[in-house]
Amino acid sequence: MKNSSQVIVRPARNVRGSVELPGDKSISHRYAMLSGIAEGPSRLENYSTGADCATTLGCMRSLGVAWERKGGAGNVIEVHGRGQSLAPPTAQLDCGNSGSTMRMLSGIVAAQKFTSEMIGDESLSRRPMERVIKPLTAMGAQIASQEGKPPLRVTGAVLKAIDYKMPVVSAQVKSCLLFAGLFSDGETRIEEPLRTRDHGEVALRAFGAQLESKSAGQGNVVRIRGGQRLRGMEARIPGDISSAAFFLCAAALFPGSQLAIPNLLMNPTRARLLDILMQMGLCISVTQLDEIHGEMVGTLQVEGGTLKGATIAGGDSAALIDEIPVLAAIAPYTEQGIEVRDAKELRVKESDRIASMARNLRLMGAQVDERDDGLKIPGGQQLHGAELDSFGDHRIAMAFAVAALRAEGETLIRGAESAAISYPAFFPTLEEVTER
Ligand code: S3P
């Protein structure tokens, strides 16, 4: 993002209060795309307030989908689905900072009767797209790129179904191919080596599609038949658990903390953080559990206790991919430290997150062992305030605001505005629940 702003975070004594999160980013992207290609209207309540999800809506508008943001509370978006045929865009599809937008939407535009140019900001332009280009090309689309990176020029085709074993563990790629599969001739079968978030599958069913999914070892196989039509729906999007992670970890830093989090997404493919934090000593109880359109939603009561260490590896690294930055940020304050392995994907996120985490932790005085696929951060360390950078990465900006709560002295975070990519109200909300 261009306008650089800085935020100063002062140490806190405790965390206490209630936080209701804006709608989950992963679900908001998928609902925005699927409501656009569904027949009839959809009403999406508690749509993510993040810039990334506004980017997806912007692209849908460029593809001829009409939608309005309703005034008043609740972040309601009404989308007028136009069915499977979208309109040729009159300008480039600007995916901004959002890998989810570019990767998942490519599965939809690959099936249209026109060519789309997909562009992104500086960070997105460095991110790998080969993972969608290869299978979509095998399905019949033509995609030109800059050696596997954006911009993408996608020329749509009548797609052929595919039987694809994903070499990269990625829910974005899985959703991209399921969306493309919806437009294809025959049955598409996707096999993932490790189970990733299943919002694509759940959302497709909510919009009326039928698909089969079956666990296979640590992985998963999903099948979708082409030619199915979607119908619009009304939904309330559960609070974003990856945004809640910052508050959960902030609460974990203080033995006397108390936090309530209503209407939180509890989808089991996203909730691994809760198990890990409980193993580390945070007391979490779920007081209400409901299901909305296949997604679990709960209310959490959280109390801080001791803070033991953790090792995150294998399937856990994939399941916690968005939460690792904040876990790393609290690691020095734990008793035994945190080790992260098998998380090389972090190097190709909005920033090289392994390098960003190591750099900021060291600036705060921490000892860190940086590795190719993760980090080892010893526990029992006291950090000091420092001048840090977000590296233009929303999750790095927010993670280090949490680390700053237990440091000695103030911490300045440059590029703090990047938090708005997923959570514009993050800093004021953090202020509301911290006691000094
Ligand atoms: C997402 C999947 C993950 C995650 C991203 C959102 C999704 O990316 O990091 O923030 O909504 O499917 P990958 O698919 O690249 O692992």
Short mmCIF file of C-alpha atoms and ligand atoms in Angstrom, two decimals:
data_model
loop_
_atom_site.label_atom_id
_atom_site.label_comp_id
_atom_site.label_asym_id
_atom_site.label_seq_id
_atom_site.Cartn_x
_atom_site.Cartn_y
_atom_site.Cartn_z
CA MET A 1 0.00 0.00 0.00
CA LYS A 2 1.26 3.46 -0.80
CA ASN A 3 0.39 5.72 2.17
CA SER A 4 2.69 4.63 4.91
CA SER A 5 1.42 5.21 8.43
CA GLN A 6 2.97 4.27 11.71
CA VAL A 7 1.40 3.16 14.95
CA ILE A 8 2.92 3.17 18.43
CA VAL A 9 1.96 0.30 20.70
CA ARG A 10 2.63 0.67 24.43
CA PRO A 11 3.05 -2.25 26.84
CA ALA A 12 -0.14 -3.43 28.54
CA ARG A 13 -1.01 -4.86 31.97
CA ASN A 14 -3.87 -7.03 30.82
CA VAL A 15 -6.40 -7.85 28.10
CA ARG A 16 -10.08 -7.81 28.95
CA GLY A 17 -13.37 -7.28 27.11
CA SER A 18 -15.36 -8.55 24.18
CA VAL A 19 -14.43 -8.53 20.49
CA GLU A 20 -16.81 -9.29 17.63
CA LEU A 21 -14.89 -9.89 14.43
CA PRO A 22 -15.85 -8.82 10.89
CA GLY A 23 -16.80 -11.67 8.57
CA ASP A 24 -14.21 -14.27 7.67
CA LYS A 25 -12.02 -13.26 4.74
CA SER A 26 -11.83 -16.72 3.13
CA ILE A 27 -15.61 -17.14 3.21
CA SER A 28 -16.31 -13.55 2.07
CA HIS A 29 -14.16 -13.99 -1.07
CA ARG A 30 -15.88 -17.25 -1.99
CA TYR A 31 -19.40 -15.96 -1.32
CA ALA A 32 -18.71 -12.84 -3.41
CA MET A 33 -17.53 -14.93 -6.37
CA LEU A 34 -20.21 -17.62 -6.14
CA SER A 35 -23.07 -15.15 -5.60
CA GLY A 36 -21.94 -13.42 -8.81
CA ILE A 37 -22.20 -16.61 -10.88
CA ALA A 38 -25.36 -17.80 -9.11
CA GLU A 39 -28.85 -17.19 -10.42
CA GLY A 40 -30.91 -14.69 -8.44
CA PRO A 41 -30.03 -12.33 -5.62
CA SER A 42 -27.83 -13.03 -2.61
CA ARG A 43 -27.63 -11.12 0.65
CA LEU A 44 -24.30 -11.40 2.45
CA GLU A 45 -24.35 -10.11 6.01
CA ASN A 46 -21.18 -9.39 8.02
CA TYR A 47 -19.12 -9.33 4.83
CA SER A 48 -15.39 -8.88 5.55
CA THR A 49 -14.39 -5.22 5.98
CA GLY A 50 -10.91 -5.96 4.65
CA ALA A 51 -9.56 -4.30 1.51
CA ASP A 52 -8.89 -7.73 -0.05
CA CYS A 53 -12.56 -8.69 -0.04
CA ALA A 54 -13.52 -5.28 -1.46
CA THR A 55 -11.03 -6.09 -4.23
CA THR A 56 -12.93 -9.27 -5.06
CA LEU A 57 -16.20 -7.32 -5.22
CA GLY A 58 -14.51 -4.76 -7.49
CA CYS A 59 -13.41 -7.51 -9.88
CA MET A 60 -16.92 -9.02 -9.89
CA ARG A 61 -18.32 -5.60 -10.81
CA SER A 62 -15.81 -5.35 -13.68
CA LEU A 63 -17.16 -8.71 -14.86
CA GLY A 64 -20.70 -7.32 -15.04
CA VAL A 65 -22.01 -8.40 -11.64
CA ALA A 66 -24.17 -5.73 -9.99
CA TRP A 67 -24.02 -5.44 -6.21
CA GLU A 68 -24.71 -2.84 -3.54
CA ARG A 69 -23.43 -2.21 -0.08
CA LYS A 70 -26.43 -1.65 2.19
CA GLY A 71 -26.26 1.34 4.56
CA GLY A 72 -26.39 0.94 8.35
CA ALA A 73 -24.84 -1.67 10.57
CA GLY A 74 -24.02 -5.23 9.62
CA ASN A 75 -21.82 -4.83 6.53
CA VAL A 76 -24.46 -6.18 4.21
CA ILE A 77 -23.75 -6.70 0.51
CA GLU A 78 -26.55 -7.51 -1.92
CA VAL A 79 -25.36 -9.23 -5.06
CA HIS A 80 -27.46 -9.66 -8.21
CA GLY A 81 -26.17 -12.93 -9.56
CA ARG A 82 -25.93 -13.08 -13.34
CA GLY A 83 -25.52 -16.81 -13.73
CA GLN A 84 -22.56 -18.51 -15.34
CA SER A 85 -21.94 -16.03 -18.17
CA LEU A 86 -20.02 -13.00 -17.02
CA ALA A 87 -19.41 -9.85 -19.09
CA PRO A 88 -16.05 -9.19 -20.76
CA PRO A 89 -14.19 -6.74 -18.50
CA THR A 90 -13.67 -3.29 -19.99
CA ALA A 91 -10.50 -2.81 -17.94
CA GLN A 92 -7.91 -4.96 -16.18
CA LEU A 93 -9.10 -6.98 -13.19
CA ASP A 94 -7.14 -5.36 -10.38
CA CYS A 95 -6.56 -7.96 -7.66
CA GLY A 96 -4.59 -5.52 -5.48
CA ASN A 97 -2.77 -7.36 -2.69
CA SER A 98 -5.07 -10.37 -2.80
CA GLY A 99 -3.68 -13.76 -3.80
CA SER A 100 -7.08 -15.29 -2.99
CA THR A 101 -8.79 -13.03 -5.54
CA MET A 102 -6.35 -13.74 -8.34
CA ARG A 103 -6.08 -17.48 -7.76
CA MET A 104 -9.73 -18.30 -7.14
CA LEU A 105 -11.19 -15.91 -9.71
CA SER A 106 -8.85 -17.32 -12.36
CA GLY A 107 -10.87 -20.56 -12.10
CA ILE A 108 -14.02 -18.65 -13.05
CA VAL A 109 -12.65 -16.42 -15.82
CA ALA A 110 -10.88 -19.45 -17.34
CA ALA A 111 -14.34 -20.71 -18.30
CA GLN A 112 -15.63 -17.47 -19.86
CA LYS A 113 -15.87 -16.65 -23.54
CA PHE A 114 -13.40 -13.77 -23.32
CA THR A 115 -9.91 -12.76 -22.24
CA SER A 116 -9.25 -11.20 -18.84
CA GLU A 117 -6.13 -9.39 -17.72
CA MET A 118 -5.47 -9.90 -14.02
CA ILE A 119 -3.03 -7.58 -12.31
CA GLY A 120 -1.85 -7.10 -8.75
CA ASP A 121 0.21 -4.75 -6.59
CA GLU A 122 3.96 -5.10 -6.11
CA SER A 123 3.63 -7.87 -3.51
CA LEU A 124 1.09 -9.89 -5.49
CA SER A 125 3.19 -9.48 -8.63
CA ARG A 126 5.96 -11.46 -6.90
CA ARG A 127 3.72 -14.36 -5.88
CA PRO A 128 3.61 -17.76 -7.62
CA MET A 129 0.69 -18.41 -9.96
CA GLU A 130 2.07 -21.53 -11.68
CA ARG A 131 0.00 -23.52 -9.21
CA VAL A 132 -3.22 -22.36 -10.94
CA ILE A 133 -1.82 -21.83 -14.43
CA LYS A 134 -0.75 -25.45 -14.86
CA PRO A 135 -4.05 -27.20 -14.00
CA LEU A 136 -6.24 -24.54 -15.68
CA THR A 137 -4.14 -24.91 -18.83
CA ALA A 138 -4.63 -28.68 -18.64
CA MET A 139 -8.38 -27.98 -18.52
CA GLY A 140 -8.15 -25.99 -21.76
CA ALA A 141 -7.69 -22.33 -20.76
CA GLN A 142 -4.84 -20.27 -22.20
CA ILE A 143 -2.89 -18.30 -19.65
CA ALA A 144 0.05 -15.99 -20.28
CA SER A 145 2.09 -14.81 -17.29
CA GLN A 146 5.47 -13.31 -16.40
CA GLU A 147 7.31 -16.59 -15.83
CA GLY A 148 4.56 -17.91 -13.61
CA LYS A 149 3.89 -14.59 -11.89
CA PRO A 150 1.26 -11.87 -12.46
CA PRO A 151 0.01 -10.17 -14.52
CA LEU A 152 -2.05 -13.02 -15.95
CA ARG A 153 -3.81 -12.90 -19.29
CA VAL A 154 -6.49 -15.57 -19.13
CA THR A 155 -8.28 -16.60 -22.33
CA GLY A 156 -11.29 -18.67 -21.39
CA ALA A 157 -12.43 -21.87 -23.08
CA VAL A 158 -14.98 -24.64 -22.79
CA LEU A 159 -13.15 -26.45 -20.01
CA LYS A 160 -12.51 -30.17 -19.76
CA ALA A 161 -12.81 -31.87 -16.38
CA ILE A 162 -9.52 -32.83 -14.75
CA ASP A 163 -8.21 -35.44 -12.34
CA TYR A 164 -5.58 -33.51 -10.45
CA LYS A 165 -3.25 -34.31 -7.61
CA MET A 166 -2.24 -30.95 -6.18
CA PRO A 167 1.54 -30.68 -5.75
CA VAL A 168 1.18 -27.54 -3.60
CA VAL A 169 -0.93 -27.60 -0.44
CA SER A 170 -3.29 -24.67 -1.06
CA ALA A 171 -6.97 -24.09 -0.39
CA GLN A 172 -6.94 -21.25 -2.91
CA VAL A 173 -5.86 -23.64 -5.65
CA LYS A 174 -8.41 -26.24 -4.56
CA SER A 175 -11.21 -23.64 -4.72
CA CYS A 176 -9.95 -22.33 -8.07
CA LEU A 177 -10.19 -25.82 -9.56
CA LEU A 178 -13.56 -26.58 -7.98
CA PHE A 179 -14.92 -23.35 -9.46
CA ALA A 180 -13.45 -24.24 -12.84
CA GLY A 181 -14.84 -27.77 -12.42
CA LEU A 182 -18.31 -26.34 -12.03
CA PHE A 183 -18.10 -25.03 -15.61
CA SER A 184 -16.47 -28.13 -17.08
CA ASP A 185 -17.53 -31.06 -19.08
CA GLY A 186 -17.63 -34.15 -16.83
CA GLU A 187 -16.40 -34.73 -13.31
CA THR A 188 -13.38 -32.97 -11.85
CA ARG A 189 -11.45 -34.79 -9.14
CA ILE A 190 -8.99 -32.97 -6.93
CA GLU A 191 -6.67 -34.67 -4.51
CA GLU A 192 -4.85 -32.71 -1.86
CA PRO A 193 -1.92 -34.25 0.03
CA LEU A 194 -2.82 -32.46 3.28
CA ARG A 195 -6.29 -31.35 4.18
CA THR A 196 -6.74 -27.58 3.78
CA ARG A 197 -9.63 -25.29 4.68
CA ASP A 198 -12.84 -26.50 3.04
CA HIS A 199 -14.74 -23.22 2.58
CA GLY A 200 -14.85 -23.70 -1.20
CA GLU A 201 -16.63 -27.04 -0.80
CA VAL A 202 -18.95 -25.74 1.94
CA ALA A 203 -19.79 -22.57 -0.03
CA LEU A 204 -20.51 -24.45 -3.26
CA ARG A 205 -22.97 -26.67 -1.37
CA ALA A 206 -24.56 -23.60 0.27
CA PHE A 207 -25.17 -22.15 -3.22
CA GLY A 208 -26.82 -25.40 -4.25
CA ALA A 209 -24.07 -27.45 -5.92
CA GLN A 210 -23.48 -31.09 -5.15
CA LEU A 211 -20.00 -32.38 -4.53
CA GLU A 212 -18.37 -35.27 -2.76
CA SER A 213 -15.43 -35.08 -0.43
CA LYS A 214 -13.64 -37.88 1.30
CA SER A 215 -10.60 -37.86 3.59
CA ALA A 216 -7.69 -39.92 2.34
CA GLY A 217 -4.97 -40.32 4.98
CA GLN A 218 -3.92 -36.82 6.00
CA GLY A 219 -5.34 -35.51 2.74
CA ASN A 220 -8.59 -35.27 0.96
CA VAL A 221 -10.29 -36.01 -2.36
CA VAL A 222 -13.05 -33.75 -3.72
CA ARG A 223 -15.20 -34.42 -6.78
CA ILE A 224 -17.50 -31.99 -8.56
CA ARG A 225 -19.66 -32.53 -11.62
CA GLY A 226 -19.69 -29.79 -14.23
CA GLY A 227 -22.81 -28.05 -15.53
CA GLN A 228 -24.45 -27.50 -12.14
CA ARG A 229 -26.21 -24.20 -11.61
CA LEU A 230 -25.92 -22.17 -8.44
CA ARG A 231 -28.75 -20.27 -6.80
CA GLY A 232 -28.41 -17.10 -4.72
CA MET A 233 -28.78 -17.27 -0.95
CA GLU A 234 -28.91 -15.21 2.23
CA ALA A 235 -26.10 -15.75 4.68
CA ARG A 236 -24.46 -14.26 7.72
CA ILE A 237 -20.70 -14.68 7.55
CA PRO A 238 -19.08 -15.87 10.80
CA GLY A 239 -16.34 -13.76 12.43
CA ASP A 240 -12.84 -14.24 11.03
CA ILE A 241 -10.87 -16.69 13.19
CA SER A 242 -7.55 -15.60 11.65
CA SER A 243 -8.29 -12.05 12.83
CA ALA A 244 -9.41 -13.38 16.22
CA ALA A 245 -5.99 -15.05 16.47
CA PHE A 246 -4.39 -11.71 17.35
CA PHE A 247 -6.74 -11.21 20.30
CA LEU A 248 -6.49 -14.83 21.41
CA CYS A 249 -2.69 -14.58 21.44
CA ALA A 250 -2.85 -11.19 23.20
CA ALA A 251 -5.03 -12.80 25.89
CA ALA A 252 -2.58 -15.72 26.11
CA LEU A 253 0.17 -13.25 27.13
CA PHE A 254 -1.53 -12.25 30.40
CA PRO A 255 -2.41 -14.79 33.14
CA GLY A 256 -5.43 -12.76 34.33
CA SER A 257 -6.89 -11.93 30.91
CA GLN A 258 -10.57 -12.44 30.07
CA LEU A 259 -12.01 -12.15 26.62
CA ALA A 260 -15.36 -12.97 25.01
CA ILE A 261 -15.56 -13.56 21.25
CA PRO A 262 -19.11 -14.00 19.92
CA ASN A 263 -20.07 -15.35 16.48
CA LEU A 264 -16.67 -16.76 15.65
CA LEU A 265 -16.00 -19.12 12.76
CA MET A 266 -15.29 -22.57 14.24
CA ASN A 267 -14.91 -24.62 11.05
CA PRO A 268 -12.69 -27.56 12.12
CA THR A 269 -10.33 -26.97 9.16
CA ARG A 270 -9.63 -23.49 10.58
CA ALA A 271 -9.82 -24.00 14.34
CA ARG A 272 -6.48 -25.76 14.97
CA LEU A 273 -5.25 -22.58 16.66
CA LEU A 274 -7.72 -23.14 19.49
CA ASP A 275 -6.27 -26.61 20.23
CA ILE A 276 -2.71 -25.31 20.11
CA LEU A 277 -3.44 -22.37 22.43
CA MET A 278 -5.28 -24.66 24.85
CA GLN A 279 -2.31 -27.04 24.88
CA MET A 280 -0.14 -24.03 25.62
CA GLY A 281 -2.24 -23.09 28.65
CA LEU A 282 -4.97 -20.71 27.45
CA CYS A 283 -8.35 -21.64 28.88
CA ILE A 284 -11.01 -21.55 26.11
CA SER A 285 -14.64 -22.54 26.51
CA VAL A 286 -17.27 -22.54 23.79
CA THR A 287 -20.62 -21.41 25.16
CA GLN A 288 -22.74 -21.66 22.04
CA LEU A 289 -22.28 -23.56 18.82
CA ASP A 290 -24.43 -23.23 15.70
CA GLU A 291 -24.16 -24.06 12.04
CA ILE A 292 -24.94 -21.56 9.26
CA HIS A 293 -24.86 -22.83 5.68
CA GLY A 294 -22.46 -25.60 6.69
CA GLU A 295 -20.07 -23.36 8.64
CA MET A 296 -19.76 -23.77 12.42
CA VAL A 297 -20.07 -20.61 14.51
CA GLY A 298 -19.43 -20.35 18.24
CA THR A 299 -19.04 -17.96 21.13
CA LEU A 300 -15.77 -18.22 23.00
CA GLN A 301 -14.84 -17.30 26.56
CA VAL A 302 -11.11 -17.08 27.03
CA GLU A 303 -8.94 -16.83 30.16
CA GLY A 304 -5.20 -16.49 30.27
CA GLY A 305 -3.04 -18.89 32.30
CA THR A 306 0.46 -20.20 31.93
CA LEU A 307 2.00 -20.10 28.46
CA LYS A 308 3.88 -23.25 27.55
CA GLY A 309 5.63 -23.85 24.23
CA ALA A 310 4.60 -25.66 21.02
CA THR A 311 5.97 -27.36 17.94
CA ILE A 312 4.09 -26.70 14.70
CA ALA A 313 4.91 -29.07 11.84
CA GLY A 314 3.40 -31.16 9.03
CA GLY A 315 -0.37 -30.80 8.66
CA ASP A 316 -0.45 -28.26 11.50
CA SER A 317 1.75 -25.87 9.53
CA ALA A 318 -0.75 -25.94 6.66
CA ALA A 319 -3.72 -25.60 9.03
CA LEU A 320 -2.13 -22.67 10.89
CA ILE A 321 -0.51 -20.95 7.92
CA ASP A 322 -2.16 -17.56 8.62
CA GLU A 323 -1.75 -17.80 12.40
CA ILE A 324 1.98 -18.63 12.50
CA PRO A 325 3.05 -14.94 12.43
CA VAL A 326 1.23 -14.16 15.67
CA LEU A 327 2.27 -17.44 17.30
CA ALA A 328 5.87 -16.57 16.46
CA ALA A 329 5.36 -13.08 17.88
CA ILE A 330 4.33 -14.45 21.29
CA ALA A 331 6.86 -17.31 21.24
CA PRO A 332 9.65 -15.54 23.21
CA TYR A 333 7.23 -15.01 26.11
CA THR A 334 6.30 -18.71 26.33
CA GLU A 335 8.03 -21.08 28.75
CA GLN A 336 9.55 -23.48 26.20
CA GLY A 337 9.45 -21.46 22.99
CA ILE A 338 7.88 -22.32 19.64
CA GLU A 339 9.37 -24.24 16.74
CA VAL A 340 7.78 -24.00 13.27
CA ARG A 341 8.73 -26.54 10.57
CA ASP A 342 7.37 -27.50 7.12
CA ALA A 343 6.12 -23.95 6.53
CA LYS A 344 8.11 -22.91 3.44
CA GLU A 345 4.89 -21.48 1.95
CA LEU A 346 5.32 -18.60 4.40
CA ARG A 347 8.15 -17.36 2.20
CA VAL A 348 5.71 -16.61 -0.65
CA LYS A 349 2.90 -14.91 1.27
CA GLU A 350 2.22 -11.14 1.22
CA SER A 351 5.84 -10.85 2.42
CA ASP A 352 8.50 -13.47 3.06
CA ARG A 353 6.94 -14.07 6.44
CA ILE A 354 9.78 -16.18 7.83
CA ALA A 355 12.24 -13.35 7.13
CA SER A 356 9.78 -10.66 8.33
CA MET A 357 9.13 -12.47 11.62
CA ALA A 358 12.82 -13.15 12.26
CA ARG A 359 13.80 -9.56 11.50
CA ASN A 360 11.20 -7.98 13.78
CA LEU A 361 11.79 -10.43 16.62
CA ARG A 362 15.53 -9.72 16.50
CA LEU A 363 14.89 -5.96 16.48
CA MET A 364 12.96 -6.51 19.73
CA GLY A 365 15.99 -8.30 21.19
CA ALA A 366 14.87 -11.90 20.71
CA GLN A 367 17.11 -14.79 19.84
CA VAL A 368 15.71 -16.56 16.75
CA ASP A 369 16.94 -19.44 14.63
CA GLU A 370 15.69 -18.78 11.08
CA ARG A 371 15.45 -21.82 8.81
CA ASP A 372 14.47 -22.39 5.24
CA ASP A 373 11.05 -23.79 6.19
CA GLY A 374 10.39 -22.18 9.55
CA LEU A 375 11.90 -20.82 12.75
CA LYS A 376 12.86 -21.87 16.22
CA ILE A 377 12.23 -19.25 18.88
CA PRO A 378 13.37 -20.08 22.40
CA GLY A 379 11.03 -19.23 25.28
CA GLY A 380 11.72 -17.28 28.48
CA GLN A 381 12.91 -14.17 26.65
CA GLN A 382 12.02 -10.60 27.61
CA LEU A 383 11.71 -8.31 24.58
CA HIS A 384 12.11 -4.56 24.36
CA GLY A 385 10.19 -2.05 22.25
CA ALA A 386 11.73 -1.28 18.84
CA GLU A 387 11.08 0.36 15.47
CA LEU A 388 9.60 -2.34 13.27
CA ASP A 389 8.29 -2.66 9.75
CA SER A 390 5.14 -4.40 8.55
CA PHE A 391 6.90 -5.22 5.24
CA GLY A 392 3.54 -4.23 3.70
CA ASP A 393 2.06 -7.39 5.22
CA HIS A 394 -1.15 -7.12 7.25
CA ARG A 395 -0.48 -10.14 9.41
CA ILE A 396 3.04 -8.98 10.29
CA ALA A 397 1.73 -5.53 11.33
CA MET A 398 -0.90 -7.07 13.62
CA ALA A 399 1.33 -9.86 15.01
CA PHE A 400 3.94 -7.38 16.23
CA ALA A 401 1.34 -5.12 17.82
CA VAL A 402 0.58 -8.18 19.98
CA ALA A 403 4.28 -8.84 20.72
CA ALA A 404 4.59 -5.18 21.76
CA LEU A 405 2.02 -5.60 24.56
CA ARG A 406 4.51 -7.54 26.70
CA ALA A 407 7.71 -5.74 25.66
CA GLU A 408 9.57 -3.19 27.78
CA GLY A 409 8.97 0.26 26.32
CA GLU A 410 7.09 1.41 23.23
CA THR A 411 7.09 -0.24 19.83
CA LEU A 412 6.67 1.67 16.60
CA ILE A 413 5.23 -0.21 13.62
CA ARG A 414 5.82 1.34 10.21
CA GLY A 415 3.39 0.50 7.41
CA ALA A 416 0.72 -0.25 10.00
CA GLU A 417 -1.97 0.68 7.46
CA SER A 418 -1.48 -2.73 5.85
CA ALA A 419 -3.67 -4.16 8.66
CA ALA A 420 -6.61 -2.83 6.57
CA ILE A 421 -6.00 -5.61 4.02
CA SER A 422 -7.89 -7.96 6.32
CA TYR A 423 -8.95 -5.93 9.36
CA PRO A 424 -9.22 -2.11 9.16
CA ALA A 425 -10.44 -1.72 12.77
CA PHE A 426 -7.63 -3.82 14.26
CA PHE A 427 -5.61 -1.12 16.09
CA PRO A 428 -8.57 0.71 17.71
CA THR A 429 -10.10 -2.64 18.70
CA LEU A 430 -6.82 -3.76 20.29
CA GLU A 431 -6.74 -0.49 22.24
CA GLU A 432 -10.26 -1.14 23.53
CA VAL A 433 -9.37 -4.48 25.10
CA THR A 434 -5.95 -3.64 26.54
CA GLU A 435 -5.53 -2.36 30.10
CA ARG A 436 -2.54 -0.23 30.96
C1 S3P B 1 -6.67 -18.98 1.88
C2 S3P B 1 -5.74 -19.99 1.85
C3 S3P B 1 -4.37 -19.81 2.33
C4 S3P B 1 -4.26 -18.60 3.24
C5 S3P B 1 -4.92 -17.39 2.67
C6 S3P B 1 -6.40 -17.66 2.43
C7 S3P B 1 -8.01 -19.27 1.34
O1 S3P B 1 -3.51 -19.59 1.22
O2 S3P B 1 -2.91 -18.31 3.54
O3 S3P B 1 -4.80 -16.31 3.58
O4 S3P B 1 -8.94 -18.49 1.59
O5 S3P B 1 -8.15 -20.30 0.68
P1 S3P B 1 -2.94 -20.81 0.35
O6 S3P B 1 -4.07 -21.40 -0.40
O7 S3P B 1 -1.92 -20.18 -0.55
O8 S3P B 1 -2.33 -21.74 1.35
#
